[in-house]
Tab-separated table of C-alpha atoms in Angstrom:
chain	number	residue	atom	x	y	z
A	1	UNK	CA	192.146	-149.550	-163.693
A	2	UNK	CA	189.102	-147.471	-162.719
A	3	UNK	CA	189.590	-144.088	-161.138
A	4	UNK	CA	188.443	-143.354	-157.590
A	5	UNK	CA	184.783	-142.349	-157.404
A	6	UNK	CA	183.458	-139.189	-155.768
A	7	UNK	CA	179.702	-139.099	-155.093
A	8	UNK	CA	178.293	-135.657	-154.316
A	9	UNK	CA	174.934	-134.667	-152.908
A	10	UNK	CA	173.273	-131.603	-154.497
A	11	UNK	CA	171.158	-129.462	-152.145
A	12	UNK	CA	173.197	-128.223	-149.207
A	13	UNK	CA	176.434	-129.660	-150.584
A	14	UNK	CA	176.948	-128.522	-154.182
A	15	UNK	CA	174.098	-125.982	-154.287
A	16	UNK	CA	174.173	-123.548	-151.367
A	17	UNK	CA	172.002	-120.721	-150.139
A	18	UNK	CA	168.540	-120.597	-148.582
A	19	UNK	CA	166.826	-119.437	-151.787
A	20	UNK	CA	165.331	-122.851	-152.665
A	21	UNK	CA	164.202	-123.454	-149.078
A	22	UNK	CA	162.528	-120.049	-148.924
A	23	UNK	CA	160.827	-120.809	-152.246
A	24	UNK	CA	159.578	-124.113	-150.790
A	25	UNK	CA	158.300	-122.385	-147.647
A	26	UNK	CA	156.525	-119.720	-149.713
A	27	UNK	CA	154.915	-122.309	-151.967
A	28	UNK	CA	153.784	-124.510	-149.076
A	29	UNK	CA	152.388	-121.489	-147.239
A	30	UNK	CA	150.454	-120.519	-150.350
A	31	UNK	CA	149.123	-124.039	-150.935
A	32	UNK	CA	148.107	-124.554	-147.298
A	33	UNK	CA	146.894	-121.015	-146.584
A	34	UNK	CA	149.403	-120.547	-143.776
A	35	UNK	CA	150.182	-117.241	-142.106
A	36	UNK	CA	152.270	-114.796	-144.167
A	37	UNK	CA	154.782	-114.906	-141.301
A	38	UNK	CA	155.496	-118.604	-141.954
A	39	UNK	CA	158.407	-117.946	-144.323
A	40	UNK	CA	160.045	-115.492	-141.928
A	41	UNK	CA	159.615	-117.962	-139.071
A	42	UNK	CA	161.286	-120.665	-141.170
A	43	UNK	CA	164.212	-118.365	-141.986
A	44	UNK	CA	164.618	-117.602	-138.283
A	45	UNK	CA	164.603	-121.296	-137.432
A	46	UNK	CA	167.125	-122.465	-140.025
A	47	UNK	CA	169.916	-122.389	-137.454
A	48	UNK	CA	168.187	-124.397	-134.724
A	49	UNK	CA	166.593	-127.162	-136.777
A	50	UNK	CA	163.684	-128.323	-134.584
A	51	UNK	CA	165.165	-131.861	-134.819
A	52	UNK	CA	164.811	-131.698	-138.616
A	53	UNK	CA	167.397	-133.490	-140.741
A	54	UNK	CA	167.813	-130.473	-143.028
A	55	UNK	CA	166.201	-127.162	-143.919
A	56	UNK	CA	163.650	-128.757	-146.240
A	57	UNK	CA	162.594	-131.101	-143.459
A	58	UNK	CA	162.287	-128.091	-141.165
A	59	UNK	CA	159.730	-126.613	-143.571
A	60	UNK	CA	157.834	-129.924	-143.514
A	61	UNK	CA	157.884	-130.220	-139.719
A	62	UNK	CA	156.679	-126.678	-139.123
A	63	UNK	CA	154.171	-126.697	-141.965
A	64	UNK	CA	152.539	-129.885	-140.691
A	65	UNK	CA	152.425	-128.403	-137.196
A	66	UNK	CA	150.672	-125.369	-138.687
A	67	UNK	CA	148.061	-127.528	-140.425
A	68	UNK	CA	149.533	-128.328	-143.847
A	69	UNK	CA	148.542	-131.630	-145.440
A	70	UNK	CA	150.804	-133.962	-147.473
A	71	UNK	CA	149.328	-132.703	-150.750
A	72	UNK	CA	150.220	-129.126	-149.810
A	73	UNK	CA	153.806	-130.187	-149.220
A	74	UNK	CA	153.986	-132.114	-152.498
A	75	UNK	CA	152.550	-129.316	-154.603
A	76	UNK	CA	154.643	-126.729	-152.801
A	77	UNK	CA	157.828	-128.696	-153.369
A	78	UNK	CA	157.084	-129.159	-157.075
A	79	UNK	CA	156.361	-125.459	-157.461
A	80	UNK	CA	159.556	-124.478	-155.677
A	81	UNK	CA	161.744	-126.779	-157.770
A	82	UNK	CA	160.369	-125.171	-160.922
A	83	UNK	CA	161.977	-121.956	-159.611
A	84	UNK	CA	165.379	-123.509	-158.844
A	85	UNK	CA	168.335	-121.273	-159.737
A	86	UNK	CA	166.016	-118.421	-160.751
A	87	UNK	CA	165.817	-115.053	-159.035
A	88	UNK	CA	163.096	-116.567	-156.837
A	89	UNK	CA	165.299	-119.449	-155.663
A	90	UNK	CA	168.957	-118.503	-156.208
A	91	UNK	CA	171.812	-120.900	-155.484
A	92	UNK	CA	175.548	-120.504	-154.960
A	93	UNK	CA	178.420	-122.925	-155.538
A	94	UNK	CA	181.021	-123.562	-152.831
A	95	UNK	CA	184.172	-121.576	-153.496
A	96	UNK	CA	186.786	-123.660	-155.306
A	97	UNK	CA	184.451	-126.534	-156.191
A	98	UNK	CA	184.475	-125.877	-159.951
A	99	UNK	CA	188.270	-125.878	-160.062
A	100	UNK	CA	188.410	-129.021	-157.947
A	101	UNK	CA	185.960	-130.897	-160.168
A	102	UNK	CA	187.700	-129.732	-163.337
A	103	UNK	CA	191.110	-130.961	-162.217
A	104	UNK	CA	190.538	-133.976	-159.969
A	105	UNK	CA	191.392	-137.368	-161.479
A	106	UNK	CA	188.295	-139.192	-160.302
A	107	UNK	CA	184.873	-140.217	-161.557
A	108	UNK	CA	182.472	-137.516	-160.391
A	109	UNK	CA	178.843	-138.494	-159.756
A	110	UNK	CA	176.078	-136.159	-158.603
A	111	UNK	CA	173.243	-137.950	-156.791
A	112	UNK	CA	170.124	-136.108	-155.635
A	113	UNK	CA	166.669	-136.999	-154.410
A	114	UNK	CA	165.355	-133.930	-156.209
A	115	UNK	CA	163.556	-134.298	-159.546
A	116	UNK	CA	165.423	-133.450	-162.709
A	117	UNK	CA	163.506	-130.215	-163.315
A	118	UNK	CA	165.962	-127.299	-163.625
A	119	UNK	CA	168.959	-129.327	-162.475
A	120	UNK	CA	170.787	-128.550	-165.772
A	121	UNK	CA	169.936	-124.869	-165.390
A	122	UNK	CA	171.135	-124.931	-161.800
A	123	UNK	CA	174.454	-126.534	-162.744
A	124	UNK	CA	174.910	-123.835	-165.376
A	125	UNK	CA	174.127	-121.110	-162.838
A	126	UNK	CA	176.648	-122.700	-160.471
A	127	UNK	CA	179.289	-122.849	-163.245
A	128	UNK	CA	179.403	-126.630	-162.732
A	129	UNK	CA	177.855	-127.796	-166.000
A	130	UNK	CA	179.922	-130.501	-167.660
A	131	UNK	CA	181.931	-131.157	-164.502
A	132	UNK	CA	180.098	-134.315	-163.408
A	133	UNK	CA	180.512	-137.568	-165.296
A	134	UNK	CA	176.932	-138.524	-164.464
A	135	UNK	CA	173.941	-136.990	-162.705
A	136	UNK	CA	171.357	-139.154	-160.933
A	137	UNK	CA	168.050	-137.462	-160.065
A	138	UNK	CA	165.044	-138.832	-158.150
A	139	UNK	CA	167.609	-141.084	-156.477
A	140	UNK	CA	165.491	-142.161	-153.514
A	141	UNK	CA	168.339	-141.928	-151.030
A	142	UNK	CA	169.223	-143.634	-148.788
A	143	UNK	CA	167.949	-146.822	-150.463
A	144	UNK	CA	168.695	-145.514	-153.935
A	145	UNK	CA	172.259	-144.660	-152.974
A	146	UNK	CA	172.682	-148.127	-151.518
A	147	UNK	CA	171.560	-149.640	-154.821
A	148	UNK	CA	173.930	-147.415	-156.786
A	149	UNK	CA	176.845	-148.412	-154.575
A	150	UNK	CA	175.991	-152.103	-154.851
A	151	UNK	CA	176.091	-151.796	-158.646
A	152	UNK	CA	179.695	-150.560	-158.610
A	153	UNK	CA	182.700	-152.829	-158.959
A	154	UNK	CA	183.408	-154.625	-155.701
A	155	UNK	CA	186.888	-153.094	-155.474
A	156	UNK	CA	185.836	-149.530	-156.313
A	157	UNK	CA	187.323	-146.790	-154.146
A	158	UNK	CA	184.431	-144.501	-153.221
A	159	UNK	CA	184.145	-141.293	-151.226
A	160	UNK	CA	180.624	-139.962	-150.609
A	161	UNK	CA	180.203	-136.259	-149.848
A	162	UNK	CA	177.027	-134.762	-148.407
A	163	UNK	CA	175.326	-132.841	-145.626
A	164	UNK	CA	172.816	-135.453	-144.385
A	165	UNK	CA	174.398	-138.501	-142.779
A	166	UNK	CA	171.502	-140.931	-143.098
A	167	UNK	CA	170.743	-140.120	-146.738
A	168	UNK	CA	174.067	-139.120	-148.294
A	169	UNK	CA	176.694	-141.004	-146.320
A	170	UNK	CA	175.389	-143.845	-144.146
A	171	UNK	CA	174.922	-146.296	-147.073
A	172	UNK	CA	178.514	-145.673	-148.163
A	173	UNK	CA	179.848	-146.041	-144.625
A	174	UNK	CA	177.942	-149.315	-144.194
A	175	UNK	CA	179.773	-150.687	-147.244
A	176	UNK	CA	183.208	-149.668	-146.030
A	177	UNK	CA	183.541	-146.605	-148.244
A	178	UNK	CA	184.905	-143.239	-147.155
A	179	UNK	CA	182.558	-140.397	-146.220
A	180	UNK	CA	182.834	-136.618	-145.902
A	181	UNK	CA	180.175	-134.705	-143.959
A	182	UNK	CA	179.639	-131.043	-144.817
A	183	UNK	CA	178.210	-128.940	-141.983
A	184	UNK	CA	174.753	-130.376	-141.815
A	185	UNK	CA	172.257	-130.874	-139.062
A	186	UNK	CA	173.608	-132.905	-136.125
A	187	UNK	CA	173.168	-136.664	-136.204
A	188	UNK	CA	174.385	-138.737	-133.279
A	189	UNK	CA	174.926	-141.702	-135.613
A	190	UNK	CA	177.333	-139.808	-137.877
A	191	UNK	CA	180.886	-141.165	-138.016
A	192	UNK	CA	182.371	-139.574	-141.146
A	193	UNK	CA	185.986	-139.954	-142.176
A	194	UNK	CA	186.110	-136.217	-142.873
A	195	UNK	CA	183.989	-133.392	-141.499
A	196	UNK	CA	184.014	-129.622	-141.873
A	197	UNK	CA	181.540	-126.786	-141.644
A	198	UNK	CA	181.902	-125.981	-145.357
A	199	UNK	CA	182.871	-127.858	-148.501
A	200	UNK	CA	185.801	-125.515	-149.322
A	201	UNK	CA	187.370	-126.561	-146.014
A	202	UNK	CA	187.091	-130.198	-147.093
A	203	UNK	CA	188.532	-129.873	-150.593
A	204	UNK	CA	192.189	-130.338	-149.531
A	205	UNK	CA	191.252	-133.578	-147.735
A	206	UNK	CA	189.249	-134.774	-150.751
A	207	UNK	CA	192.219	-134.040	-153.003
A	208	UNK	CA	194.561	-136.012	-150.735
A	209	UNK	CA	192.099	-138.910	-150.629
A	210	UNK	CA	191.927	-139.056	-154.427
A	211	UNK	CA	195.732	-138.983	-154.692
A	212	UNK	CA	196.022	-141.750	-152.101
A	213	UNK	CA	193.550	-143.946	-154.026
A	214	UNK	CA	194.783	-143.261	-157.536
A	215	UNK	CA	195.244	-146.452	-159.547
A	216	UNK	CA	198.415	-147.191	-161.491
A	217	UNK	CA	197.552	-147.554	-165.155
């Protein structure tokens, strides 16, 4: 019988730290000719959100308000992703995640809307390379996650883990699957099965869920 399935988001869930967001803000500011203070203002605003769904969206919201055009955002994002997991856009792994992934008896899938550029390098920097059974990039969540879930066996036991309810978890919840929300920006629609400020706090619950849904071979 198939193992339980764990679906992880990347940015903000598996890859932590504001390095990539700062790189995005710097690149957008450069592309759009925004004030040099833009990056510092973004860093100051990371805690309040401005109704953004995540830190990347906060850059978009504030950049557009400052006069940035869609092409500035697109070029800035591409430039920042080319720096992922470098000294210009460092990332950190949640404490205990590598051990969890290496020992858990479940299918482990990483699903991200980010392009594939430097994802392998980032997983190496995070000491997570080889610990996912599959990696899906350019996923187009939430619709892309919905399609992935619909392609699974009808009786699959799935737990989706992420920091953005509407993108990472809502499609799973709508299909009756379990969800685990990590910190994240507030969303009044969020009704996760598990929730904690950090992923390390959630790992015991994820372990128990996998044990509870283990299939007898």
